[in-house]
PDB file of N, CA and C in Angstrom:
ATOM      1  N   UNK W1106       0.840  -1.115   0.044  1.00  0.00           N
ATOM      2  CA  UNK W1106       0.124  -0.079  -0.021  1.00  0.00           C
ATOM      3  C   UNK W1106       0.637   1.280   0.022  1.00  0.00           C
ATOM      4  N   UNK W1107       1.994   1.284   0.551  1.00  0.00           N
ATOM      5  CA  UNK W1107       2.794   2.388   0.801  1.00  0.00           C
ATOM      6  C   UNK W1107       3.198   2.913  -0.544  1.00  0.00           C
ATOM      7  N   UNK W1108       3.526   2.126  -1.508  1.00  0.00           N
ATOM      8  CA  UNK W1108       4.033   2.213  -3.003  1.00  0.00           C
ATOM      9  C   UNK W1108       2.745   3.114  -3.695  1.00  0.00           C
ATOM     10  N   UNK W1109       1.751   2.634  -3.357  1.00  0.00           N
ATOM     11  CA  UNK W1109       0.683   3.159  -3.997  1.00  0.00           C
ATOM     12  C   UNK W1109       0.395   4.480  -3.491  1.00  0.00           C
ATOM     13  N   UNK W1110       0.306   4.804  -2.180  1.00  0.00           N
ATOM     14  CA  UNK W1110       0.036   6.037  -1.568  1.00  0.00           C
ATOM     15  C   UNK W1110       1.266   7.005  -1.816  1.00  0.00           C
ATOM     16  N   UNK W1111       2.327   6.494  -2.164  1.00  0.00           N
ATOM     17  CA  UNK W1111       3.385   7.456  -2.380  1.00  0.00           C
ATOM     18  C   UNK W1111       3.063   8.266  -3.411  1.00  0.00           C
ATOM     19  N   UNK W1112       2.594   8.011  -4.614  1.00  0.00           N
ATOM     20  CA  UNK W1112       2.319   8.650  -5.896  1.00  0.00           C
ATOM     21  C   UNK W1112       1.453   9.646  -5.458  1.00  0.00           C
ATOM     22  N   UNK W1113       0.432   9.607  -4.363  1.00  0.00           N
ATOM     23  CA  UNK W1113      -0.604  10.362  -3.907  1.00  0.00           C
ATOM     24  C   UNK W1113       0.395  11.614  -2.981  1.00  0.00           C
ATOM     25  N   UNK W1114       1.224  11.090  -2.038  1.00  0.00           N
ATOM     26  CA  UNK W1114       1.923  11.808  -1.164  1.00  0.00           C
ATOM     27  C   UNK W1114       2.798  12.736  -1.553  1.00  0.00           C
ATOM     28  N   UNK W1115       3.787  12.507  -2.778  1.00  0.00           N
ATOM     29  CA  UNK W1115       4.650  13.433  -3.334  1.00  0.00           C
ATOM     30  C   UNK W1115       4.226  14.690  -3.291  1.00  0.00           C
ATOM     31  N   UNK W1116       3.044  15.129  -3.810  1.00  0.00           N
ATOM     32  CA  UNK W1116       2.597  16.731  -3.887  1.00  0.00           C
ATOM     33  C   UNK W1116       2.666  17.280  -2.731  1.00  0.00           C
ATOM     34  N   UNK W1117       2.503  16.505  -1.542  1.00  0.00           N
ATOM     35  CA  UNK W1117       2.489  17.316  -0.067  1.00  0.00           C
ATOM     36  C   UNK W1117       3.700  17.429   0.394  1.00  0.00           C
ATOM     37  N   UNK W1118       4.721  17.029  -0.192  1.00  0.00           N
ATOM     38  CA  UNK W1118       6.038  17.388   0.420  1.00  0.00           C
ATOM     39  C   UNK W1118       6.431  18.790   0.335  1.00  0.00           C
ATOM     40  N   UNK W1119       5.787  19.703  -0.399  1.00  0.00           N
ATOM     41  CA  UNK W1119       6.107  21.157  -0.490  1.00  0.00           C
ATOM     42  C   UNK W1119       5.209  22.052   0.152  1.00  0.00           C
ATOM     43  N   UNK W1120       4.101  21.160   0.875  1.00  0.00           N
ATOM     44  CA  UNK W1120       2.984  21.892   1.898  1.00  0.00           C
ATOM     45  C   UNK W1120       3.447  22.520   2.964  1.00  0.00           C
ATOM     46  N   UNK W1121       3.147  23.774   3.183  1.00  0.00           N
ATOM     47  CA  UNK W1121       3.436  24.465   4.443  1.00  0.00           C
ATOM     48  C   UNK W1121       2.300  24.354   5.649  1.00  0.00           C
ATOM     49  N   UNK W1122       2.330  23.429   6.364  1.00  0.00           N
ATOM     50  CA  UNK W1122       1.580  23.391   7.399  1.00  0.00           C
ATOM     51  C   UNK W1122       0.762  24.457   8.289  1.00  0.00           C
ATOM     52  N   UNK W1123       1.843  25.681   8.030  1.00  0.00           N
ATOM     53  CA  UNK W1123       1.396  26.759   9.004  1.00  0.00           C
ATOM     54  C   UNK W1123       0.492  27.510   8.197  1.00  0.00           C
ATOM     55  N   UNK W1124       0.037  27.219   6.939  1.00  0.00           N
ATOM     56  CA  UNK W1124      -0.721  27.907   5.902  1.00  0.00           C
ATOM     57  C   UNK W1124      -2.088  27.009   6.282  1.00  0.00           C
ATOM     58  N   UNK W1125      -3.248  27.919   6.607  1.00  0.00           N
ATOM     59  CA  UNK W1125      -4.371  26.966   6.926  1.00  0.00           C
ATOM     60  C   UNK W1125      -5.075  26.136   5.561  1.00  0.00           C
ATOM     61  N   UNK W1126      -5.233  26.643   4.481  1.00  0.00           N
ATOM     62  CA  UNK W1126      -5.472  25.961   3.300  1.00  0.00           C
ATOM     63  C   UNK W1126      -4.591  24.562   3.187  1.00  0.00           C
ATOM     64  N   UNK W1127      -3.247  24.650   3.280  1.00  0.00           N
ATOM     65  CA  UNK W1127      -2.451  23.629   3.080  1.00  0.00           C
ATOM     66  C   UNK W1127      -2.733  22.838   4.002  1.00  0.00           C
ATOM     67  N   UNK W1128      -2.940  23.005   5.532  1.00  0.00           N
ATOM     68  CA  UNK W1128      -3.049  21.971   6.253  1.00  0.00           C
ATOM     69  C   UNK W1128      -4.514  21.489   6.416  1.00  0.00           C
ATOM     70  N   UNK W1129      -5.542  21.990   5.941  1.00  0.00           N
ATOM     71  CA  UNK W1129      -6.694  21.382   5.560  1.00  0.00           C
ATOM     72  C   UNK W1129      -6.769  20.400   4.567  1.00  0.00           C
ATOM     73  N   UNK W1130      -6.056  20.887   3.438  1.00  0.00           N
ATOM     74  CA  UNK W1130      -5.981  19.901   2.337  1.00  0.00           C
ATOM     75  C   UNK W1130      -5.067  18.604   2.737  1.00  0.00           C
ATOM     76  N   UNK W1131      -4.162  18.827   3.493  1.00  0.00           N
ATOM     77  CA  UNK W1131      -3.115  17.685   4.057  1.00  0.00           C
ATOM     78  C   UNK W1131      -4.190  16.792   4.884  1.00  0.00           C
ATOM     79  N   UNK W1132      -4.650  17.347   5.844  1.00  0.00           N
ATOM     80  CA  UNK W1132      -5.823  16.438   6.706  1.00  0.00           C
ATOM     81  C   UNK W1132      -6.862  15.732   5.802  1.00  0.00           C
ATOM     82  N   UNK W1133      -7.441  16.459   4.932  1.00  0.00           N
ATOM     83  CA  UNK W1133      -8.262  15.856   4.003  1.00  0.00           C
ATOM     84  C   UNK W1133      -7.773  14.629   3.286  1.00  0.00           C
ATOM     85  N   UNK W1134      -6.435  14.702   2.828  1.00  0.00           N
ATOM     86  CA  UNK W1134      -5.678  13.589   2.268  1.00  0.00           C
ATOM     87  C   UNK W1134      -5.522  12.499   3.194  1.00  0.00           C
ATOM     88  N   UNK W1135      -5.365  12.597   4.428  1.00  0.00           N
ATOM     89  CA  UNK W1135      -4.852  11.653   5.474  1.00  0.00           C
ATOM     90  C   UNK W1135      -6.323  10.928   5.671  1.00  0.00           C
ATOM     91  N   UNK W1136      -7.474  11.736   5.571  1.00  0.00           N
ATOM     92  CA  UNK W1136      -8.901  11.238   6.010  1.00  0.00           C
ATOM     93  C   UNK W1136      -9.182  10.326   4.831  1.00  0.00           C
ATOM     94  N   UNK W1137      -9.020  10.816   3.574  1.00  0.00           N
ATOM     95  CA  UNK W1137      -9.404   9.655   2.520  1.00  0.00           C
ATOM     96  C   UNK W1137      -8.468   8.654   2.324  1.00  0.00           C
ATOM     97  N   UNK W1138      -7.193   8.754   3.142  1.00  0.00           N
ATOM     98  CA  UNK W1138      -6.403   7.331   2.903  1.00  0.00           C
ATOM     99  C   UNK W1138      -6.926   6.528   4.063  1.00  0.00           C
ATOM    100  N   UNK W1139      -7.370   7.107   5.273  1.00  0.00           N
ATOM    101  CA  UNK W1139      -7.926   6.237   6.095  1.00  0.00           C
ATOM    102  C   UNK W1139      -8.965   5.503   5.953  1.00  0.00           C
ATOM    103  N   UNK W1140     -10.110   5.987   5.286  1.00  0.00           N
ATOM    104  CA  UNK W1140     -11.297   5.501   4.782  1.00  0.00           C
ATOM    105  C   UNK W1140     -10.927   4.555   3.698  1.00  0.00           C
ATOM    106  N   UNK W1141      -9.960   4.541   3.009  1.00  0.00           N
ATOM    107  CA  UNK W1141      -9.574   3.624   1.770  1.00  0.00           C
ATOM    108  C   UNK W1141      -8.975   2.503   2.686  1.00  0.00           C
ATOM    109  N   UNK W1142      -8.071   2.491   3.465  1.00  0.00           N
ATOM    110  CA  UNK W1142      -7.395   1.618   4.224  1.00  0.00           C
ATOM    111  C   UNK W1142      -8.523   0.692   5.115  1.00  0.00           C
ATOM    112  N   UNK W1143      -9.289   1.018   5.684  1.00  0.00           N
ATOM    113  CA  UNK W1143     -10.287   0.729   6.727  1.00  0.00           C
ATOM    114  C   UNK W1143     -11.122  -0.378   5.502  1.00  0.00           C
ATOM    115  N   UNK W1144     -11.791   0.395   4.587  1.00  0.00           N
ATOM    116  CA  UNK W1144     -12.967  -0.052   3.539  1.00  0.00           C
ATOM    117  C   UNK W1144     -12.464  -1.295   2.644  1.00  0.00           C
ATOM    118  N   UNK W1145     -11.137  -1.187   2.432  1.00  0.00           N
ATOM    119  CA  UNK W1145     -10.622  -1.873   1.443  1.00  0.00           C
ATOM    120  C   UNK W1145      -9.977  -3.417   1.919  1.00  0.00           C
ATOM    121  N   UNK W1146      -9.739  -3.447   2.925  1.00  0.00           N
ATOM    122  CA  UNK W1146      -9.182  -4.695   3.760  1.00  0.00           C
ATOM    123  C   UNK W1146      -8.028  -4.922   2.814  1.00  0.00           C
ATOM    124  N   UNK W1147      -6.963  -3.826   2.287  1.00  0.00           N
ATOM    125  CA  UNK W1147      -5.877  -3.977   1.669  1.00  0.00           C
ATOM    126  C   UNK W1147      -5.941  -5.017   0.607  1.00  0.00           C
ATOM    127  N   UNK W1148      -6.903  -4.977   0.044  1.00  0.00           N
ATOM    128  CA  UNK W1148      -7.194  -5.834  -1.286  1.00  0.00           C
ATOM    129  C   UNK W1148      -7.570  -4.820  -2.292  1.00  0.00           C
ATOM    130  N   UNK W1149      -6.952  -4.955  -3.583  1.00  0.00           N
ATOM    131  CA  UNK W1149      -7.223  -4.071  -4.700  1.00  0.00           C
ATOM    132  C   UNK W1149      -7.594  -2.515  -4.214  1.00  0.00           C
ATOM    133  N   UNK W1150      -6.747  -1.914  -3.763  1.00  0.00           N
ATOM    134  CA  UNK W1150      -6.745  -0.450  -3.193  1.00  0.00           C
ATOM    135  C   UNK W1150      -6.796   0.288  -4.384  1.00  0.00           C
ATOM    136  N   UNK W1151      -8.315   0.888  -4.514  1.00  0.00           N
ATOM    137  CA  UNK W1151      -8.545   1.688  -5.518  1.00  0.00           C
ATOM    138  C   UNK W1151      -9.473   3.026  -4.787  1.00  0.00           C
ATOM    139  N   UNK W1152      -8.944   4.290  -4.841  1.00  0.00           N
ATOM    140  CA  UNK W1152      -9.664   5.260  -4.117  1.00  0.00           C
ATOM    141  C   UNK W1152     -10.899   5.437  -4.698  1.00  0.00           C
ATOM    142  N   UNK W1153     -11.081   5.400  -6.150  1.00  0.00           N
ATOM    143  CA  UNK W1153     -12.447   5.861  -6.737  1.00  0.00           C
ATOM    144  C   UNK W1153     -13.408   4.716  -6.243  1.00  0.00           C
ATOM    145  N   UNK W1154     -13.152   3.457  -6.260  1.00  0.00           N
ATOM    146  CA  UNK W1154     -13.987   2.230  -5.978  1.00  0.00           C
ATOM    147  C   UNK W1154     -14.453   2.557  -4.204  1.00  0.00           C
ATOM    148  N   UNK W1155     -13.657   3.081  -3.573  1.00  0.00           N
ATOM    149  CA  UNK W1155     -14.078   3.408  -2.013  1.00  0.00           C
ATOM    150  C   UNK W1155     -14.953   4.564  -2.087  1.00  0.00           C
ATOM    151  N   UNK W1156     -14.343   5.635  -2.788  1.00  0.00           N
ATOM    152  CA  UNK W1156     -15.188   6.733  -2.704  1.00  0.00           C
ATOM    153  C   UNK W1156     -16.628   6.561  -3.136  1.00  0.00           C
ATOM    154  N   UNK W1157     -16.960   5.567  -4.012  1.00  0.00           N
ATOM    155  CA  UNK W1157     -18.336   5.526  -4.674  1.00  0.00           C
ATOM    156  C   UNK W1157     -19.182   4.246  -3.771  1.00  0.00           C
ATOM    157  N   UNK W1158     -18.289   3.690  -2.772  1.00  0.00           N
ATOM    158  CA  UNK W1158     -19.170   2.825  -2.049  1.00  0.00           C
ATOM    159  C   UNK W1158     -18.875   1.498  -2.194  1.00  0.00           C
ATOM    160  N   UNK W1159     -17.911   0.972  -2.888  1.00  0.00           N
ATOM    161  CA  UNK W1159     -17.570  -0.375  -3.131  1.00  0.00           C
ATOM    162  C   UNK W1159     -16.697  -0.618  -1.996  1.00  0.00           C
ATOM    163  N   UNK W1160     -16.540  -2.075  -1.858  1.00  0.00           N
ATOM    164  CA  UNK W1160     -15.581  -2.813  -0.714  1.00  0.00           C
ATOM    165  C   UNK W1160     -14.956  -3.927  -1.513  1.00  0.00           C
ATOM    166  N   UNK W1161     -13.836  -4.665  -0.839  1.00  0.00           N
ATOM    167  CA  UNK W1161     -13.163  -5.508  -1.423  1.00  0.00           C
ATOM    168  C   UNK W1161     -13.190  -6.651  -0.323  1.00  0.00           C
ATOM    169  N   UNK W1162     -13.196  -7.921  -0.792  1.00  0.00           N
ATOM    170  CA  UNK W1162     -13.281  -9.237   0.201  1.00  0.00           C
ATOM    171  C   UNK W1162     -12.367  -9.927  -0.535  1.00  0.00           C
ATOM    172  N   UNK W1163     -11.707 -11.058   0.307  1.00  0.00           N
ATOM    173  CA  UNK W1163     -11.284 -12.422  -0.332  1.00  0.00           C
ATOM    174  C   UNK W1163     -12.205 -13.395   0.110  1.00  0.00           C
ATOM    175  N   UNK W1164     -12.970 -14.075  -0.972  1.00  0.00           N
ATOM    176  CA  UNK W1164     -13.872 -15.094  -0.726  1.00  0.00           C
ATOM    177  C   UNK W1164     -13.185 -16.371  -1.245  1.00  0.00           C
ATOM    178  N   UNK W1165     -13.980 -17.445  -0.637  1.00  0.00           N
ATOM    179  CA  UNK W1165     -13.523 -18.769  -1.167  1.00  0.00           C
ATOM    180  C   UNK W1165     -14.679 -19.581  -1.594  1.00  0.00           C
ATOM    181  N   UNK W1166     -14.563 -20.194  -2.934  1.00  0.00           N
ATOM    182  CA  UNK W1166     -15.762 -20.745  -3.346  1.00  0.00           C
ATOM    183  C   UNK W1166     -15.787 -22.417  -2.747  1.00  0.00           C
ATOM    184  N   UNK W1167     -16.912 -23.212  -3.127  1.00  0.00           N
ATOM    185  CA  UNK W1167     -17.204 -24.307  -2.649  1.00  0.00           C
ATOM    186  C   UNK W1167     -16.076 -25.481  -2.851  1.00  0.00           C
ATOM    187  N   UNK W1168     -15.498 -24.941  -4.141  1.00  0.00           N
ATOM    188  CA  UNK W1168     -14.200 -25.987  -4.253  1.00  0.00           C
ATOM    189  C   UNK W1168     -13.035 -25.469  -3.637  1.00  0.00           C
ATOM    190  N   UNK W1169     -12.825 -24.430  -2.748  1.00  0.00           N
ATOM    191  CA  UNK W1169     -11.705 -23.903  -2.141  1.00  0.00           C
ATOM    192  C   UNK W1169     -10.726 -23.056  -2.951  1.00  0.00           C
ATOM    193  N   UNK W1170     -11.268 -22.457  -4.085  1.00  0.00           N
ATOM    194  CA  UNK W1170     -10.602 -21.397  -4.736  1.00  0.00           C
ATOM    195  C   UNK W1170     -10.882 -19.989  -4.019  1.00  0.00           C
ATOM    196  N   UNK W1171      -9.927 -19.162  -3.972  1.00  0.00           N
ATOM    197  CA  UNK W1171      -9.793 -18.073  -3.310  1.00  0.00           C
ATOM    198  C   UNK W1171      -9.750 -16.869  -4.342  1.00  0.00           C
ATOM    199  N   UNK W1172     -11.001 -15.935  -4.360  1.00  0.00           N
ATOM    200  CA  UNK W1172     -10.892 -14.863  -5.365  1.00  0.00           C
ATOM    201  C   UNK W1172     -11.037 -13.479  -4.324  1.00  0.00           C
ATOM    202  N   UNK W1173     -10.929 -12.700  -5.290  1.00  0.00           N
ATOM    203  CA  UNK W1173     -11.245 -11.194  -4.674  1.00  0.00           C
ATOM    204  C   UNK W1173     -12.543 -10.922  -5.105  1.00  0.00           C
ATOM    205  N   UNK W1174     -13.372 -10.243  -4.422  1.00  0.00           N
ATOM    206  CA  UNK W1174     -14.688  -9.714  -4.602  1.00  0.00           C
ATOM    207  C   UNK W1174     -14.755  -8.304  -4.319  1.00  0.00           C
ATOM    208  N   UNK W1175     -15.396  -7.592  -5.344  1.00  0.00           N
ATOM    209  CA  UNK W1175     -15.600  -6.104  -5.102  1.00  0.00           C
ATOM    210  C   UNK W1175     -17.260  -6.046  -5.220  1.00  0.00           C
ATOM    211  N   UNK W1176     -17.756  -5.364  -4.060  1.00  0.00           N
ATOM    212  CA  UNK W1176     -19.156  -5.406  -3.871  1.00  0.00           C
ATOM    213  C   UNK W1176     -19.448  -3.980  -3.110  1.00  0.00           C
ATOM    214  N   UNK W1177     -20.715  -3.633  -2.874  1.00  0.00           N
ATOM    215  CA  UNK W1177     -21.257  -2.707  -2.206  1.00  0.00           C
ATOM    216  C   UNK W1177     -21.377  -2.907  -0.698  1.00  0.00           C
ATOM    217  N   UNK W1178     -21.569  -4.174  -0.586  1.00  0.00           N
ATOM    218  CA  UNK W1178     -21.959  -4.738   0.817  1.00  0.00           C
ATOM    219  C   UNK W1178     -20.823  -4.520   1.838  1.00  0.00           C
ATOM    220  N   UNK W1179     -21.231  -4.498   3.167  1.00  0.00           N
ATOM    221  CA  UNK W1179     -20.511  -4.196   4.046  1.00  0.00           C
ATOM    222  C   UNK W1179     -19.705  -5.468   4.709  1.00  0.00           C
ATOM    223  N   UNK W1180     -20.278  -6.588   4.504  1.00  0.00           N
ATOM    224  CA  UNK W1180     -19.925  -7.680   4.870  1.00  0.00           C
ATOM    225  C   UNK W1180     -20.616  -8.983   4.578  1.00  0.00           C
ATOM    226  N   UNK W1181     -20.311 -10.018   4.968  1.00  0.00           N
ATOM    227  CA  UNK W1181     -21.086 -11.433   4.626  1.00  0.00           C
ATOM    228  C   UNK W1181     -21.025 -12.286   5.925  1.00  0.00           C
ATOM    229  N   UNK W1182     -22.087 -13.003   5.879  1.00  0.00           N
ATOM    230  CA  UNK W1182     -22.210 -14.081   6.845  1.00  0.00           C
ATOM    231  C   UNK W1182     -21.312 -15.240   6.489  1.00  0.00           C
ATOM    232  N   UNK W1183     -20.951 -16.054   7.601  1.00  0.00           N
ATOM    233  CA  UNK W1183     -20.153 -17.314   6.868  1.00  0.00           C
ATOM    234  C   UNK W1183     -20.983 -18.470   6.484  1.00  0.00           C
ATOM    235  N   UNK W1184     -20.589 -18.965   5.569  1.00  0.00           N
ATOM    236  CA  UNK W1184     -21.257 -19.788   4.432  1.00  0.00           C
ATOM    237  C   UNK W1184     -22.482 -19.245   3.563  1.00  0.00           C
ATOM    238  N   UNK W1185     -22.464 -17.739   3.438  1.00  0.00           N
ATOM    239  CA  UNK W1185     -23.665 -17.049   2.717  1.00  0.00           C
ATOM    240  C   UNK W1185     -23.194 -17.483   1.315  1.00  0.00           C
ATOM    241  N   UNK W1186     -24.234 -17.868   0.374  1.00  0.00           N
ATOM    242  CA  UNK W1186     -24.027 -18.084  -0.947  1.00  0.00           C
ATOM    243  C   UNK W1186     -24.186 -16.868  -1.903  1.00  0.00           C
ATOM    244  N   UNK W1187     -23.501 -16.505  -2.720  1.00  0.00           N
ATOM    245  CA  UNK W1187     -23.425 -15.385  -3.373  1.00  0.00           C
ATOM    246  C   UNK W1187     -23.156 -15.692  -5.057  1.00  0.00           C
ATOM    247  N   UNK W1188     -23.727 -15.156  -6.063  1.00  0.00           N
ATOM    248  CA  UNK W1188     -23.456 -15.259  -7.341  1.00  0.00           C
ATOM    249  C   UNK W1188     -22.854 -13.988  -7.920  1.00  0.00           C
ATOM    250  N   UNK W1189     -21.558 -13.747  -7.880  1.00  0.00           N
ATOM    251  CA  UNK W1189     -20.790 -12.771  -8.616  1.00  0.00           C
ATOM    252  C   UNK W1189     -20.525 -13.088  -9.921  1.00  0.00           C
ATOM    253  N   UNK W1190     -20.313 -12.034 -10.617  1.00  0.00           N
ATOM    254  CA  UNK W1190     -19.909 -12.180 -11.932  1.00  0.00           C
ATOM    255  C   UNK W1190     -18.511 -12.307 -12.092  1.00  0.00           C
ATOM    256  N   UNK W1191     -17.769 -13.037 -12.897  1.00  0.00           N
ATOM    257  CA  UNK W1191     -16.334 -13.015 -13.144  1.00  0.00           C
ATOM    258  C   UNK W1191     -15.743 -11.884 -14.015  1.00  0.00           C
ATOM    259  N   UNK W1192     -14.794 -11.184 -13.547  1.00  0.00           N
ATOM    260  CA  UNK W1192     -14.041 -10.323 -14.061  1.00  0.00           C
ATOM    261  C   UNK W1192     -12.841 -10.549 -14.760  1.00  0.00           C
ATOM    262  N   UNK W1193     -12.037 -11.078 -13.932  1.00  0.00           N
ATOM    263  CA  UNK W1193     -11.135 -11.945 -14.295  1.00  0.00           C
ATOM    264  C   UNK W1193     -10.795 -13.094 -13.632  1.00  0.00           C
ATOM    265  N   UNK W1194      -9.758 -13.937 -13.945  1.00  0.00           N
ATOM    266  CA  UNK W1194      -9.664 -15.169 -13.521  1.00  0.00           C
ATOM    267  C   UNK W1194      -9.886 -15.438 -11.854  1.00  0.00           C
ATOM    268  N   UNK W1195      -9.116 -14.409 -11.298  1.00  0.00           N
ATOM    269  CA  UNK W1195      -9.128 -14.214  -9.814  1.00  0.00           C
ATOM    270  C   UNK W1195     -10.064 -12.982  -9.070  1.00  0.00           C
ATOM    271  N   UNK W1196     -10.743 -12.353  -9.965  1.00  0.00           N
ATOM    272  CA  UNK W1196     -11.698 -11.203  -9.580  1.00  0.00           C
ATOM    273  C   UNK W1196     -12.962 -11.361  -9.937  1.00  0.00           C
ATOM    274  N   UNK W1197     -13.819 -11.096  -8.766  1.00  0.00           N
ATOM    275  CA  UNK W1197     -15.659 -11.096  -9.016  1.00  0.00           C
ATOM    276  C   UNK W1197     -15.955  -9.883  -8.763  1.00  0.00           C
ATOM    277  N   UNK W1198     -17.064  -9.626  -9.181  1.00  0.00           N
ATOM    278  CA  UNK W1198     -17.908  -8.220  -9.113  1.00  0.00           C
ATOM    279  C   UNK W1198     -19.270  -8.572  -8.810  1.00  0.00           C
ATOM    280  N   UNK W1199     -19.799  -8.264  -7.693  1.00  0.00           N
ATOM    281  CA  UNK W1199     -21.100  -8.623  -7.386  1.00  0.00           C
ATOM    282  C   UNK W1199     -22.277  -7.644  -7.640  1.00  0.00           C
ATOM    283  N   UNK W1200     -22.993  -7.546  -8.540  1.00  0.00           N
ATOM    284  CA  UNK W1200     -23.962  -6.720  -8.971  1.00  0.00           C
ATOM    285  C   UNK W1200     -25.309  -7.255  -8.638  1.00  0.00           C
ATOM    286  N   UNK W1201     -25.931  -6.313  -7.881  1.00  0.00           N
ATOM    287  CA  UNK W1201     -27.130  -6.855  -7.286  1.00  0.00           C
ATOM    288  C   UNK W1201     -28.061  -5.797  -7.799  1.00  0.00           C
ATOM    289  N   UNK W1202     -29.384  -6.158  -8.365  1.00  0.00           N
ATOM    290  CA  UNK W1202     -30.417  -5.572  -8.722  1.00  0.00           C
ATOM    291  C   UNK W1202     -31.616  -5.549  -8.005  1.00  0.00           C
ATOM    292  N   UNK W1203     -31.570  -4.568  -7.129  1.00  0.00           N
ATOM    293  CA  UNK W1203     -32.539  -4.485  -5.973  1.00  0.00           C
ATOM    294  C   UNK W1203     -33.899  -4.087  -6.462  1.00  0.00           C
ATOM    295  N   UNK W1204     -33.805  -3.673  -7.602  1.00  0.00           N
ATOM    296  CA  UNK W1204     -35.407  -3.055  -8.349  1.00  0.00           C
ATOM    297  C   UNK W1204     -35.902  -4.249  -8.889  1.00  0.00           C
ATOM    298  N   UNK W1205     -37.256  -4.600  -8.541  1.00  0.00           N
ATOM    299  CA  UNK W1205     -38.180  -5.583  -9.250  1.00  0.00           C
ATOM    300  C   UNK W1205     -38.517  -5.075 -10.656  1.00  0.00           C
ATOM    301  N   UNK W1206     -38.383  -6.144 -11.414  1.00  0.00           N
ATOM    302  CA  UNK W1206     -38.979  -5.911 -12.916  1.00  0.00           C
ATOM    303  C   UNK W1206     -40.142  -5.441 -12.939  1.00  0.00           C
ATOM    304  N   UNK W1207     -40.604  -4.651 -13.679  1.00  0.00           N
ATOM    305  CA  UNK W1207     -41.671  -4.020 -13.891  1.00  0.00           C
ATOM    306  C   UNK W1207     -42.192  -4.075 -15.096  1.00  0.00           C
ATOM    307  N   UNK W1208     -42.805  -5.305 -15.343  1.00  0.00           N
ATOM    308  CA  UNK W1208     -43.244  -5.458 -17.052  1.00  0.00           C
ATOM    309  C   UNK W1208     -45.000  -5.325 -16.821  1.00  0.00           C
TER     310      UNK W1208
END
């Protein structure tokens, strides 16, 4: 994660924390990093996904294969069955359509 954050941290090296605007900006940056760290469980860290409400989890299927899952859920119950879409070999995306069909 440090290598990933470093690219965002570099512009803050010239920040003067005595200047109110700079200090507020830096504190805002730290708050965003904190939210990302907490919500991402350190998997597939992506600030944009975190900001729009997605979380990442490591899940294991019935055959014992481990995958990374991107979902809007906050968590899962042990043994819960889900049907995520396959994005790549080891990445799944849970797309839930909570709207009922109106035909």
